[in-house]
Coordinates of C-alpha atoms in Angstrom, one line a residue:
X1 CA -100.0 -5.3 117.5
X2 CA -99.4 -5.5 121.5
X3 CA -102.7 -8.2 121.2
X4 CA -100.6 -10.6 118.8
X5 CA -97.7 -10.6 120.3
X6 CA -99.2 -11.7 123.7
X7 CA -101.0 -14.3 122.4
X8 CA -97.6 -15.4 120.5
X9 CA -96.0 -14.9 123.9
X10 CA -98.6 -17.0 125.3
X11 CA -98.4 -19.7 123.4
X12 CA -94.7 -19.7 123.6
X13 CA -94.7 -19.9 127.0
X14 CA -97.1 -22.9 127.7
X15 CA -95.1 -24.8 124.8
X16 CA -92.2 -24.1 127.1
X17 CA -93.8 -25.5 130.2
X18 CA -95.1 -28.6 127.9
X19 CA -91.6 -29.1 126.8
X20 CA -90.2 -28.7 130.8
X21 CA -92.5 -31.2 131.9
X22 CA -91.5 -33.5 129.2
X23 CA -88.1 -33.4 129.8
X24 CA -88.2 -33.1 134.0
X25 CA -91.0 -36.2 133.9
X26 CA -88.7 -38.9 134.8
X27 CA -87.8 -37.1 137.9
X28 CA -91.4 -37.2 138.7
X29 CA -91.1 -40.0 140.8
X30 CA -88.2 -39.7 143.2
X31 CA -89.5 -35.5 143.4
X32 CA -93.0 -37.3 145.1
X33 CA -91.3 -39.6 147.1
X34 CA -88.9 -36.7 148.4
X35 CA -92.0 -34.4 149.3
X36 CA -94.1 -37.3 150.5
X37 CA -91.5 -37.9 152.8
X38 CA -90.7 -34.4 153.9
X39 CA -94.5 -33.8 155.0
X40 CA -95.0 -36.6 156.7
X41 CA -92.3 -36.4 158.9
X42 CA -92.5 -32.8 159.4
X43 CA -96.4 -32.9 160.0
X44 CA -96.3 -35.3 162.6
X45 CA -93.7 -33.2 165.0
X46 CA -90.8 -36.7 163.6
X47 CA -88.2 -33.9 162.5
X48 CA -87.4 -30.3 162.5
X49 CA -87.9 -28.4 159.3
X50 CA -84.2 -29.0 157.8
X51 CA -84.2 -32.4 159.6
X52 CA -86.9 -33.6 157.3
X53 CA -86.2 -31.3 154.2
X54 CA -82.9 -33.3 154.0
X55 CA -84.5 -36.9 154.7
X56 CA -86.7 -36.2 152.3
X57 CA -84.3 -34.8 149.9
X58 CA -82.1 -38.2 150.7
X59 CA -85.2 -40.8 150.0
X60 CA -85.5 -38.6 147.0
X61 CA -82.4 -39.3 145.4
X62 CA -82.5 -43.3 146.9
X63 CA -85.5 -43.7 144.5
X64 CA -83.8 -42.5 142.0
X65 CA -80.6 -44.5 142.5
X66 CA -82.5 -47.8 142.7
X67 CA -85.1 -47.3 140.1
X68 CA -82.2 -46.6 137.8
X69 CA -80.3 -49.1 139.4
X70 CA -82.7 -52.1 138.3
X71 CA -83.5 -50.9 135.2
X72 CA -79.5 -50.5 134.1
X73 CA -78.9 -54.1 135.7
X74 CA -81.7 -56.1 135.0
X75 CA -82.8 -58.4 132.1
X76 CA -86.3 -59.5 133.4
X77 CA -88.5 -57.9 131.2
X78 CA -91.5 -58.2 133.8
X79 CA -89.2 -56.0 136.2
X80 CA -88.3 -53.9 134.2
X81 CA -91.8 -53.1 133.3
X82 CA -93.1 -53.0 136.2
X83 CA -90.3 -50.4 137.9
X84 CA -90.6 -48.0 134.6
X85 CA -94.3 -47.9 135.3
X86 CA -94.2 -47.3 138.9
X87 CA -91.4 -44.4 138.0
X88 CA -94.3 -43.1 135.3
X89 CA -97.2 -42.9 137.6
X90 CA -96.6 -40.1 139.2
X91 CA -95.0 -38.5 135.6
X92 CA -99.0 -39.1 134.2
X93 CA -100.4 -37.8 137.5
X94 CA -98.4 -34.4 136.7
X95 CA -99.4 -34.2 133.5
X96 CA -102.9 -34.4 134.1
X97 CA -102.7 -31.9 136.6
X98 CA -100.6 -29.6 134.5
X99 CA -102.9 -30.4 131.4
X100 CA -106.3 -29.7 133.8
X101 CA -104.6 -26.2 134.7
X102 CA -104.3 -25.4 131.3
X103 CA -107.9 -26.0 130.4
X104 CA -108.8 -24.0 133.0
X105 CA -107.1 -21.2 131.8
X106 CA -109.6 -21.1 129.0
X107 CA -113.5 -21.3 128.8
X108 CA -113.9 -25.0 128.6
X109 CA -116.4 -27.0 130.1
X110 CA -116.1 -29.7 132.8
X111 CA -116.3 -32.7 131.1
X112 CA -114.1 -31.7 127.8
X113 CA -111.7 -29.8 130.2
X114 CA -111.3 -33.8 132.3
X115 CA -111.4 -35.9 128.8
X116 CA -108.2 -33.6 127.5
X117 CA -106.5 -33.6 130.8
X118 CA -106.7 -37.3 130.6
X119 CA -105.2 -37.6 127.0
X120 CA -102.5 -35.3 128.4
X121 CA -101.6 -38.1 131.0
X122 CA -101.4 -40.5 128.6
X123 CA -99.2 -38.5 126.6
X124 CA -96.9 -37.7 129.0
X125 CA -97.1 -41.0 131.0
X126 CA -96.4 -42.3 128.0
X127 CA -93.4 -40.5 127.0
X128 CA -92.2 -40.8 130.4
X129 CA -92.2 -44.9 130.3
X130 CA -90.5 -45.0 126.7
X131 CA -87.6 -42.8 128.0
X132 CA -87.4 -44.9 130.7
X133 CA -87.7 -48.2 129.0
X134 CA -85.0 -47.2 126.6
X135 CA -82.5 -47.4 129.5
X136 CA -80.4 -50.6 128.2
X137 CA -79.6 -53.1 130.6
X138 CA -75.6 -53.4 130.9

């Protein structure tokens, strides 16, 4: 009884991380860029800790407000490509790591635990990039 309903638990809880990281992928980006940021200038003595928490928190939220930006205002369809793939990138490089985790959580090998982690960045690269190339230029 108690076995089945963890292993119902279990797989109800990674579907809801697999359904988090669906929706939260668009915010992939500006979250990388905001951390990216943080780090560097905390590690190399730039800013205090709250100094750079916020300037990283602020180029954060710049990334977002421009990739959005020229993807609501734009009609070149090169653009447009090319800023909903560079918002997807990092979306595909969290999915693979999230998808790797989850392999290892079970007895997998190397090589099959690497070939699904990379269909699990395609998928959610993927679904990343159509969400964001559904934004509609105004």
């Amino acid at each position: 009884m108690l076995l089945g309903l963890g292993i119902v638990l279990g797989f109800a809880g990674i579907g809801f991380l697999c359904w988090l990281l669906f929706l939260c992928a668009v915010y992939a980006a500006p979250l990388f860029v905001a951390a990216m940021v943080c780090t560097m200038l905390y590690d190399h003595a730039m800013m205090s800790g709250v100094h750079a928490i916020l300037a990283g928190i602020a180029a954060g939220i710049m990334v977002l407000a421009f990739g959005q930006a020229i993807l609501a205002s734009s009609r070149d369809p090169a653009l447009r490509t090319l800023v909903s793939f560079l918002l997807a990138l990092p979306a595909a490089l969290a999915g693979f790591g999230m998808t790797l985790g989850f392999s290892g959580m079970g007895d997998m090998g190397t090589i099959p635990a690497y070939l699904f982690a990379t269909f699990g960045a395609l998928c959610v690269g993927g679904a990343t990039w159509t969400r964001l190339c559904a934004i509609q230029p105004a």
